[in-house]
CSV table of C-alpha atoms in Angstrom, one decimal:
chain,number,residue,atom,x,y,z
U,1,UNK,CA,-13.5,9.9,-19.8
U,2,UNK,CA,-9.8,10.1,-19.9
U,3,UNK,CA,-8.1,7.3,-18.1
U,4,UNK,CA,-4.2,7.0,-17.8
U,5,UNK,CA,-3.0,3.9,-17.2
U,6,UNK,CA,0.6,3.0,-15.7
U,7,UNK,CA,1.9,-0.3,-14.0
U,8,UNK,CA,3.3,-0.7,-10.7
U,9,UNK,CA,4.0,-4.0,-8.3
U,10,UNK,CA,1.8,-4.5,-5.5
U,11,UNK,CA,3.4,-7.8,-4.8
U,12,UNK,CA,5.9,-9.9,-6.6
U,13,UNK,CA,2.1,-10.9,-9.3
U,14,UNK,CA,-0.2,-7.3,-9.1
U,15,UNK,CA,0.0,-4.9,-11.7
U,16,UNK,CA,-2.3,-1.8,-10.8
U,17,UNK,CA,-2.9,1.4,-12.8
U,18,UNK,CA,-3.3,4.8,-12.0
U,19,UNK,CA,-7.0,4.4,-12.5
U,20,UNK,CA,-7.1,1.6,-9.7
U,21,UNK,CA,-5.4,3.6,-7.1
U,22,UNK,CA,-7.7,6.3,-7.6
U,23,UNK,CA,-6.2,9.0,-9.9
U,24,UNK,CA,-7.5,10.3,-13.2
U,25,UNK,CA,-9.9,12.9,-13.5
U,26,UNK,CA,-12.4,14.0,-10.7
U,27,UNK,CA,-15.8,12.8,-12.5
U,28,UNK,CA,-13.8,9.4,-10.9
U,29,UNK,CA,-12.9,10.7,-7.8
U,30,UNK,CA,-15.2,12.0,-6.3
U,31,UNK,CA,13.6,19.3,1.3
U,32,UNK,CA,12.1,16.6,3.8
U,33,UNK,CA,8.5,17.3,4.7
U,34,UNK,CA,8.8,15.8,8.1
U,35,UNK,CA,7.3,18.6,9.9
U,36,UNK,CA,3.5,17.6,8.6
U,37,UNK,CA,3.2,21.6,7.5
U,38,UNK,CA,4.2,22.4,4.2
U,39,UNK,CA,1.3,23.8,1.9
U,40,UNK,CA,2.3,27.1,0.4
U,41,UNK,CA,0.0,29.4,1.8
U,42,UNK,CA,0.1,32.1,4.3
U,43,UNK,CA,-1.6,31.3,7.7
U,44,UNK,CA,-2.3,34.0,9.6
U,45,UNK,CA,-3.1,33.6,13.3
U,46,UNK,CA,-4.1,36.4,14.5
U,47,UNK,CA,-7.1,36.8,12.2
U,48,UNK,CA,-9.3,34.0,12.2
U,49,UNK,CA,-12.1,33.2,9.9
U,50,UNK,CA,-15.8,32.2,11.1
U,51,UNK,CA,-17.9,29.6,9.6
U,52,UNK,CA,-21.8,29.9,10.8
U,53,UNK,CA,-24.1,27.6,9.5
U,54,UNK,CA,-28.0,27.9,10.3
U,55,UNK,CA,-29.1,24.8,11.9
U,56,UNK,CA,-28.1,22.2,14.7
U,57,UNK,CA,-27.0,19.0,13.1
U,58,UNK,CA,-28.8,15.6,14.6
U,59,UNK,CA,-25.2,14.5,16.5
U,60,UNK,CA,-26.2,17.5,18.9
U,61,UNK,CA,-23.3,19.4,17.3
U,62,UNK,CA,-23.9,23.0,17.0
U,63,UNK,CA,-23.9,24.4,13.1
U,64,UNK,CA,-25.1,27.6,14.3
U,65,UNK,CA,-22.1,27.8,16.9
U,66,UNK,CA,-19.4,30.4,15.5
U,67,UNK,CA,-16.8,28.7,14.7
U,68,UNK,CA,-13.0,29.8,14.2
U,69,UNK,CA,-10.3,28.9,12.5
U,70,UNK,CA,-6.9,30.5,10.9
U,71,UNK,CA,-7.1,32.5,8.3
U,72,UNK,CA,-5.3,30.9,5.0
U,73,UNK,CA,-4.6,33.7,2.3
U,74,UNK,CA,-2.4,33.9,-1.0
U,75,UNK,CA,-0.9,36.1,-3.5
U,76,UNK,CA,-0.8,33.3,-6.3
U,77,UNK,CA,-3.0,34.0,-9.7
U,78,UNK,CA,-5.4,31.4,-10.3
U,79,UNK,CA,-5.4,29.0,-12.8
U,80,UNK,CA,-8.5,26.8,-14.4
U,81,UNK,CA,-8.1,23.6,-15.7
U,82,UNK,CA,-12.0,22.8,-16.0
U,83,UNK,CA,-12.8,21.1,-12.7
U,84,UNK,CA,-9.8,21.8,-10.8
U,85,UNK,CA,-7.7,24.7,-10.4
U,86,UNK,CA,-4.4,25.5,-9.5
U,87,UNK,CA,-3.0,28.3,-7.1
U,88,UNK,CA,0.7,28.6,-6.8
U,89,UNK,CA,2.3,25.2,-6.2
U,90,UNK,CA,-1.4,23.8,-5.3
U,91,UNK,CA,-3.9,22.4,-6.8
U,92,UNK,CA,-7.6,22.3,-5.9
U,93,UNK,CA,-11.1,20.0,-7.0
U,94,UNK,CA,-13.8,22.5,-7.5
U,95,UNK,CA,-17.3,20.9,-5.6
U,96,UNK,CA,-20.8,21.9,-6.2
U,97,UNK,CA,-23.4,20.5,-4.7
U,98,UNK,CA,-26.5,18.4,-6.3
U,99,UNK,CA,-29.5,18.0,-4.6
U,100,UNK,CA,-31.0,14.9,-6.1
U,101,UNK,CA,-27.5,12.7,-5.9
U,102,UNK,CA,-27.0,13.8,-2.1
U,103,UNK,CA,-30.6,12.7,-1.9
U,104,UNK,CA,-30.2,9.3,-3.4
U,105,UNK,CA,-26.8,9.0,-1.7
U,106,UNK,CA,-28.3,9.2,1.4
U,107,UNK,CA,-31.0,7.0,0.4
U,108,UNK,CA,-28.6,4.0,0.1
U,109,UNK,CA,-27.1,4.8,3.5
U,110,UNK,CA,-30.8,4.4,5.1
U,111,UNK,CA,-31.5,1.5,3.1
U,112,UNK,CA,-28.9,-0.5,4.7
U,113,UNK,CA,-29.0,0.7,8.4
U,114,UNK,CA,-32.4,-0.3,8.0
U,115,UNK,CA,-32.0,-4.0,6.9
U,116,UNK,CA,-29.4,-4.2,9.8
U,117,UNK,CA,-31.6,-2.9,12.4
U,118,UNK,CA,-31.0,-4.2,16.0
U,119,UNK,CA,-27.7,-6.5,13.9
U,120,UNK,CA,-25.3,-4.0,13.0
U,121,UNK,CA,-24.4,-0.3,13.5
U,122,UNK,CA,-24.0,1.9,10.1
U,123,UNK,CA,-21.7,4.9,10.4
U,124,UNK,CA,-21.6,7.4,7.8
U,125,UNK,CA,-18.4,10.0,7.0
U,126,UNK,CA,-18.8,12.5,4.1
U,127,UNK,CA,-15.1,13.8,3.8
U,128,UNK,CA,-14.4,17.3,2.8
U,129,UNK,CA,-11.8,17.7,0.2
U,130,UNK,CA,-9.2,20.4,0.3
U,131,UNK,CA,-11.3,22.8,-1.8
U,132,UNK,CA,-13.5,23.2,1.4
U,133,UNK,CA,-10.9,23.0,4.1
U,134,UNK,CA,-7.4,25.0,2.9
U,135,UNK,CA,-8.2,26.5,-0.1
U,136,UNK,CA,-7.4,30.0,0.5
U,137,UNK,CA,-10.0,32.2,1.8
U,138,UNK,CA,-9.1,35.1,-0.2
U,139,UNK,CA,-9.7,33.6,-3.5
U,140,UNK,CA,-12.8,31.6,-2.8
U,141,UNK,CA,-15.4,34.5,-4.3
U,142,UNK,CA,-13.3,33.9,-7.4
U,143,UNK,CA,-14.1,30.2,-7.7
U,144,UNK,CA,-17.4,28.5,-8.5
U,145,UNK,CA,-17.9,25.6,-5.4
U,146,UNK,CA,-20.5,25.0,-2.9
U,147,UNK,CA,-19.8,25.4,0.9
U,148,UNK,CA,-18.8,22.1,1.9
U,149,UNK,CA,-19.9,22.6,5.4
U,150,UNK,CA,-23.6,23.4,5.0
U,151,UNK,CA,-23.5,20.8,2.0
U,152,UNK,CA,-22.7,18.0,4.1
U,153,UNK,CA,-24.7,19.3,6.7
U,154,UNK,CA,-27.1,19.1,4.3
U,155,UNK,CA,-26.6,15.4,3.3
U,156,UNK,CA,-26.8,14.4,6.9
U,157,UNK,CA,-30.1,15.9,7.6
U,158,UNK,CA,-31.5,13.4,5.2
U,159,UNK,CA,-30.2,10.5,6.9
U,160,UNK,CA,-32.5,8.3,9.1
U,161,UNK,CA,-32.0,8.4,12.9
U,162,UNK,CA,-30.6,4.9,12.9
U,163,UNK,CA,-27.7,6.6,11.0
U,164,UNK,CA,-24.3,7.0,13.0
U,165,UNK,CA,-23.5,10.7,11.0
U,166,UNK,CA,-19.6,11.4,12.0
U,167,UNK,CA,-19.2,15.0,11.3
U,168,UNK,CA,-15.3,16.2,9.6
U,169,UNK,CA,-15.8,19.5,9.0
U,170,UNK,CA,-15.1,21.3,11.8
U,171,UNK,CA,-12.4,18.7,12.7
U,172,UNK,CA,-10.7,19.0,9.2
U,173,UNK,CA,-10.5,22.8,9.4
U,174,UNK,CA,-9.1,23.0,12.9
U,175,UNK,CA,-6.3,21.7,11.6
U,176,UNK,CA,-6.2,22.8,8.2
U,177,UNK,CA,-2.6,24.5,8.4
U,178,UNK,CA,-1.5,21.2,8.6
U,179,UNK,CA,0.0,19.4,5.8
U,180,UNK,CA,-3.7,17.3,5.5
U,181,UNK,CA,-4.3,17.5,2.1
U,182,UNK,CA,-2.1,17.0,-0.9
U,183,UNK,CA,-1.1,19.3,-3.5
U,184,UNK,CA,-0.9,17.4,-6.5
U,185,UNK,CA,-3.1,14.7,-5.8
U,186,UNK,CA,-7.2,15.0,-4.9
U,187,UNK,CA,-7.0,12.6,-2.2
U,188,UNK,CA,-6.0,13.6,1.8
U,189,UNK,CA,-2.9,12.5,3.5
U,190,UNK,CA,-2.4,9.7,5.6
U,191,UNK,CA,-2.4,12.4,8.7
U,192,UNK,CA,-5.5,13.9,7.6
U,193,UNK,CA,-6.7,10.5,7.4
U,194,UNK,CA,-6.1,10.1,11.0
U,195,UNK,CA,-8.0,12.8,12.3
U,196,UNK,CA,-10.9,11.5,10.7
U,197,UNK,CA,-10.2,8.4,12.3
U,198,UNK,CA,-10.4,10.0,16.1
U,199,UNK,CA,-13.9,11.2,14.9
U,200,UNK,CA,-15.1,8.0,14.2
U,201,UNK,CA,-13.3,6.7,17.6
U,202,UNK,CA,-15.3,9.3,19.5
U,203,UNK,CA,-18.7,8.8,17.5
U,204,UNK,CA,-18.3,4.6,18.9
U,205,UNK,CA,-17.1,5.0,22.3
U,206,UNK,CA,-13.7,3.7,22.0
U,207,UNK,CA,-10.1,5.0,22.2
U,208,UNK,CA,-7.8,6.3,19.4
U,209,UNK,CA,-4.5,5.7,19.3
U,210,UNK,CA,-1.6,8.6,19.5
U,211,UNK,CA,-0.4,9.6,16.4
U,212,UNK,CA,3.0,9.2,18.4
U,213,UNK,CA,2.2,5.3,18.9
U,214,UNK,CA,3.0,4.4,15.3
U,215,UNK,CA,5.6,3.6,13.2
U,216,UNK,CA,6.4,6.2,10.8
U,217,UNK,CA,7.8,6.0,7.1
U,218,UNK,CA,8.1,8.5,4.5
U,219,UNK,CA,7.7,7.0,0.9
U,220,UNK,CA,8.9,9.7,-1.1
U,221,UNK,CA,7.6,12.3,-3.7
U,222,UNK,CA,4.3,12.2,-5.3
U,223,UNK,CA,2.8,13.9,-8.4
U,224,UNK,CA,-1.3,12.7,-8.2
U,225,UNK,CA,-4.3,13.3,-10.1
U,226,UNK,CA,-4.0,17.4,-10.2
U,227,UNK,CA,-0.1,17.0,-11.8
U,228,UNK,CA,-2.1,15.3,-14.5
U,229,UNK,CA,-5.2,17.7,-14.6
U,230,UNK,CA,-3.2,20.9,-14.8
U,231,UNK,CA,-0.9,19.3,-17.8
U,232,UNK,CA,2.0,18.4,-15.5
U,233,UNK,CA,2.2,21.8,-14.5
U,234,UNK,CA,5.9,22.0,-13.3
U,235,UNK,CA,5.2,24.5,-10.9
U,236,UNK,CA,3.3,22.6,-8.6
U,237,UNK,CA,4.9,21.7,-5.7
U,238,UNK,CA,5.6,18.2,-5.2
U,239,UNK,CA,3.8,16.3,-2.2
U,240,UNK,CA,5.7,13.7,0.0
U,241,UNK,CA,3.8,10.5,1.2
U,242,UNK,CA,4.3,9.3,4.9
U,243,UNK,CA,2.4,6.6,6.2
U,244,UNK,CA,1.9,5.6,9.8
U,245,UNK,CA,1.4,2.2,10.2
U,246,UNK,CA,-1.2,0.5,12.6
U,247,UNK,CA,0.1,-0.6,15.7
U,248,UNK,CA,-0.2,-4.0,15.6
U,249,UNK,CA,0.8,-4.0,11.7
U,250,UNK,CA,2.8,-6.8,12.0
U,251,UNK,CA,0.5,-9.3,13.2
U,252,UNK,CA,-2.1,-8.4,10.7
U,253,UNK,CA,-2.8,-10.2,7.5
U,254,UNK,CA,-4.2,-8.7,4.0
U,255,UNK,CA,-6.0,-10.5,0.8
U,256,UNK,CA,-7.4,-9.0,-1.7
U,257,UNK,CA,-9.5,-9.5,-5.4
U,258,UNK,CA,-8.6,-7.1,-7.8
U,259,UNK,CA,-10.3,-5.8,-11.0
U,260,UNK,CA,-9.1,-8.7,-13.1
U,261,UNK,CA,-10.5,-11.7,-10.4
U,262,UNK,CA,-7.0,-12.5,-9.0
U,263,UNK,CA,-6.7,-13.0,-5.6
U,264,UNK,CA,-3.4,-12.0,-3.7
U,265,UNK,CA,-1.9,-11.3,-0.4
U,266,UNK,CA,-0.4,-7.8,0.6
U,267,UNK,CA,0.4,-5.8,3.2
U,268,UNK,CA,-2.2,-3.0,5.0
U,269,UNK,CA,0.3,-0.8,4.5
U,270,UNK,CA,3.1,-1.9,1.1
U,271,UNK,CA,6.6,-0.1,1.1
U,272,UNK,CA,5.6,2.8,-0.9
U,273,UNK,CA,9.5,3.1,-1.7
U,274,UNK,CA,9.2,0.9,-4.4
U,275,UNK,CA,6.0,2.7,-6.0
U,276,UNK,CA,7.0,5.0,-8.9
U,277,UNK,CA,6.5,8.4,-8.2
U,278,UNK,CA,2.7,9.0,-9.5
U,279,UNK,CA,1.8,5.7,-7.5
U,280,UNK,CA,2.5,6.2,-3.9
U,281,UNK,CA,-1.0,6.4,-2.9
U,282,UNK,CA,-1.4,3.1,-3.6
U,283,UNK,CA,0.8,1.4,-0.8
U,284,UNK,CA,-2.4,1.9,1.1
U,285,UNK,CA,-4.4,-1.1,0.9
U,286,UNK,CA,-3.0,-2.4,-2.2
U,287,UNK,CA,-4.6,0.3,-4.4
U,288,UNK,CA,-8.5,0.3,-5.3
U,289,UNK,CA,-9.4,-3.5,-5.3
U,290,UNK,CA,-13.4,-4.8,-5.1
U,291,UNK,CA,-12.9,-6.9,-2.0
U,292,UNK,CA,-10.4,-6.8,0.8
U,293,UNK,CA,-10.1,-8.9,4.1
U,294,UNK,CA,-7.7,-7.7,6.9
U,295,UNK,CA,-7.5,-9.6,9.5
U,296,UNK,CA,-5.7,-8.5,13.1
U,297,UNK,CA,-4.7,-11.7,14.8
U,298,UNK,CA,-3.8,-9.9,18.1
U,299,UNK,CA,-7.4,-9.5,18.4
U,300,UNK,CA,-9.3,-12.1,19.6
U,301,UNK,CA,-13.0,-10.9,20.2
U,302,UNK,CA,-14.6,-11.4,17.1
U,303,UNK,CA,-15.2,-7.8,16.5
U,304,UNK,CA,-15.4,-7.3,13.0
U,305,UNK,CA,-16.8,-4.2,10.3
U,306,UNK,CA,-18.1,-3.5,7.2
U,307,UNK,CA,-15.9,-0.5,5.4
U,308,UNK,CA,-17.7,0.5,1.8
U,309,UNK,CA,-15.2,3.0,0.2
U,310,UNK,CA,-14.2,4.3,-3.0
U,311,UNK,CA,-10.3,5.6,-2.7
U,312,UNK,CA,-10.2,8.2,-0.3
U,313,UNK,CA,-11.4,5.4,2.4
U,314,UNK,CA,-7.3,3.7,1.3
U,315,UNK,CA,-5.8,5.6,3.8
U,316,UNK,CA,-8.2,5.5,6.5
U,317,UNK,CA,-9.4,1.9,6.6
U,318,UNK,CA,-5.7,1.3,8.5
U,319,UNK,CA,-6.1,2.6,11.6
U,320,UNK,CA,-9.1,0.9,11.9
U,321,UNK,CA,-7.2,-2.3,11.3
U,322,UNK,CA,-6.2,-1.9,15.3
U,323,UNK,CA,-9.5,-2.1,16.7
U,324,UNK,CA,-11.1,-5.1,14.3
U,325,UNK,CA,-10.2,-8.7,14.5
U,326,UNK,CA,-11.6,-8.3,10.8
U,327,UNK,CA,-12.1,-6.0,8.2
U,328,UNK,CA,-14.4,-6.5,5.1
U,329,UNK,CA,-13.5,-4.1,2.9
U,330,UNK,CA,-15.7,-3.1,-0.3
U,331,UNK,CA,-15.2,-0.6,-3.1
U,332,UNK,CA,-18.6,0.0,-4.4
U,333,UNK,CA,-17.3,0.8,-8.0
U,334,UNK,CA,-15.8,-3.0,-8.8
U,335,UNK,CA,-17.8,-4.8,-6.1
U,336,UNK,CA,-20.8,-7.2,-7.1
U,337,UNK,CA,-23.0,-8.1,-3.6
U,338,UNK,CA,-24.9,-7.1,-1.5
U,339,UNK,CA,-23.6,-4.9,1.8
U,340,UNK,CA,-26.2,-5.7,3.9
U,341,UNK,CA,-25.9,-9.9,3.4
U,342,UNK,CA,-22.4,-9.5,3.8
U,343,UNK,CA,-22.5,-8.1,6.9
U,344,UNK,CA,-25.4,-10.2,7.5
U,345,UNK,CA,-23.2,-13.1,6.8
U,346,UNK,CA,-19.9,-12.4,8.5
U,347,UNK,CA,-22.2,-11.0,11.9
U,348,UNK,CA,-20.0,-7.7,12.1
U,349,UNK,CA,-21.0,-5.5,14.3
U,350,UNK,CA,-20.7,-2.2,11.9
U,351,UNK,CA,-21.0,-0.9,8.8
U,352,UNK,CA,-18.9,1.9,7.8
U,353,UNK,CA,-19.5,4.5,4.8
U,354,UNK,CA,-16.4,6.3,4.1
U,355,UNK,CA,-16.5,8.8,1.0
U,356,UNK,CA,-15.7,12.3,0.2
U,357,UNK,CA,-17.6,14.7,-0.4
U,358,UNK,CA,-17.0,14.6,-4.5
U,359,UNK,CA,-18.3,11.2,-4.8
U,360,UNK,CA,-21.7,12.3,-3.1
U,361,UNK,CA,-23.0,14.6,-6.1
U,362,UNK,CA,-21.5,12.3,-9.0
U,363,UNK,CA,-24.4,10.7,-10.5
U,364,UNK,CA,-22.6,7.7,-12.0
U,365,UNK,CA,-21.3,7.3,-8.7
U,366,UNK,CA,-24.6,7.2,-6.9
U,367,UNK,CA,-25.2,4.5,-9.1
U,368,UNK,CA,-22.8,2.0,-8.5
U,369,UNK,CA,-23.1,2.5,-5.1
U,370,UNK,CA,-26.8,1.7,-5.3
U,371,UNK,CA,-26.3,-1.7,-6.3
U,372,UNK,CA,-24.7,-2.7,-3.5
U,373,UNK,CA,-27.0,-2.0,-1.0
């Protein structure tokens, strides 16, 4: 497996790599751009695109409800680079689905909301990745990837009722003219981050904040994992990273372990200024570290949560940070323990499985995550 190392400063004694913050190739993965709408696609309005699925999901959603959304075509030729592909200034993850890691996936999600029974809630999001939500639809019979929709649809229906399933599909396409996903990079941005986040709000009862409540900060360009995939393809368009920061950011405290057993204090959100140009993802949470604590000292409740993530989780787990006292956070590929004692242990109130969709058919992946249940 390739791996492409490069150093960075997390804080004044973390050196991270590329690897750690999530890049490098997708077996591992699973102007000012202010205006949040940039991909280089044609959206047309007026002629909207239906996505029917056959069933009715448990959450009482409708997947046989037609849905709409705008139509996103291009003129670009396609371009293969193995598992990705590149169209135009974009690059894309292709996705297919496998029955017996979705299976085993979901296996590891029941395990544990069983052992918490009557302790903790378990919530589960699969995310789509922008194969599934803004690839265009014009050039989608020319590309070998499942239908994310009926795919995670698929994954939920084998998930016990004790199982909080958030669905992101439908929420992820309403919005997919949006500047969601990044171009160069397999991960979503920190604003398609956020609408996941008012999903999860709405699947546990509680308010989400307005994207116009927090602080705002652009970081810069970024070249991710697909600059590297598609041999640093200069015809990609570069991405731009903006962060919004949780509300009560600055009475909120960060440690983390990282790969090498050093312990260190950051911030939930770093200045991605200082990141190099192929590292801004990792101002978010430090990068991919096995254990995390944030800890909101504005809140006073002892309300606290379980997040189990690989990196795609980095730029969600923030806005969570504004409705926990406390925050364990655990990604499953460096993390040795058990999920269910340590949420067992520290009496949090949920468990929350946050993954896209790539990890959930990557058998490795299944794996790790396994041992951690």
């Amino acid at each position: 497996m390739r791996k492409v190392f490069a150093l960075c400063m997390i804080t004044a004694a973390c050196i991270v790599s590329i690897t750690a913050c999530g890049a490098g190739n997708s077996t591992n993965r699973a102007g000012s751009d202010t205006s949040d709408s940039v991909r280089e696609i044609t959206v047309n309005e007026s002629s909207k695109q239906a996505e029917t699925a056959a069933d009715e999901n448990k959450n009482g959603n409708s997947a046989g409800t037609k849905k709409s959304y705008a139509k996103i075509t291009s003129d670009a030729k396609l371009q293969s680079f193995g598992g990705t592909v590149k169209l135009g200034g974009s690059a894309y993850e292709l996705y297919n689905y496998v029955e017996k890691s979705a299976s085993n996936y979901a296996s590891v999600v029941n395990t544990v909301a069983s052992r918490l029974k009557g302790k903790a809630d378990v919530y589960d999001l699969v995310v789509p990745t922008s194969m599934g939500i803004t690839f265009p639809d014009n050039k989608t019979s020319k590309v070998n990837s499942s239908n994310q929709k009926k795919s995670i649809h698929s994954i939920y229906k084998k998930m016990n009722h004790q199982v909080k399933t958030v669905p992101l599909y439908d929420t992820m396409m309403s919005h997919r003219q949006e500047y969601i996903y990044f171009r160069t990079d397999h991960h979503w941005t920190s604003r398609g981050a956020y609408y996941a986040y008012r999903e999860f709000c709405d699947a546990k009862g509680i308010t989400a904040h307005e994207l116009s409540e927090y602080k705002q900060e652009n970081f810069g360009d970024f070249l991710g994992s697909f600059y590297l995939d598609t041999n640093r393809s200069k015809t990609l368009k570069k991405d731009k990273v903006k962060a919004y920061f949780p509300v009560d950011h600055d009475k909120m405290t960060m440690t983390y372990h990282d790969q090498n057993g050093g312990n260190y204090k950051s911030s939930v959100i770093a200045n991605g200024q200082k990141y190099s140009v192929q590292l801004k993802y990792c101002a978010f949470l430090a990068g991919d570290n096995p254990y995390t604590l944030i800890h909101n000292k504005k809140i006073k409740d002892g309300s606290s949560c379980v997040a189990v993530k690989e990196s795609y989780g980095n730029a969600f787990i923030p806005y969570l940070a504004d409705h926990y006292q406390k925050i364990y956070v655990v990604d499953y590929r460096y993390w040795k323990g058990s999920v269910s004692k340590l949420a067992t242990k520290n009496n949090v109130q949920d468990v929350i499985f946050i993954n896209n969709i790539s990890m959930t058919r990557n058998a490795y992946l299944i794996g790790k995550i396994a041992q951690i249940k």
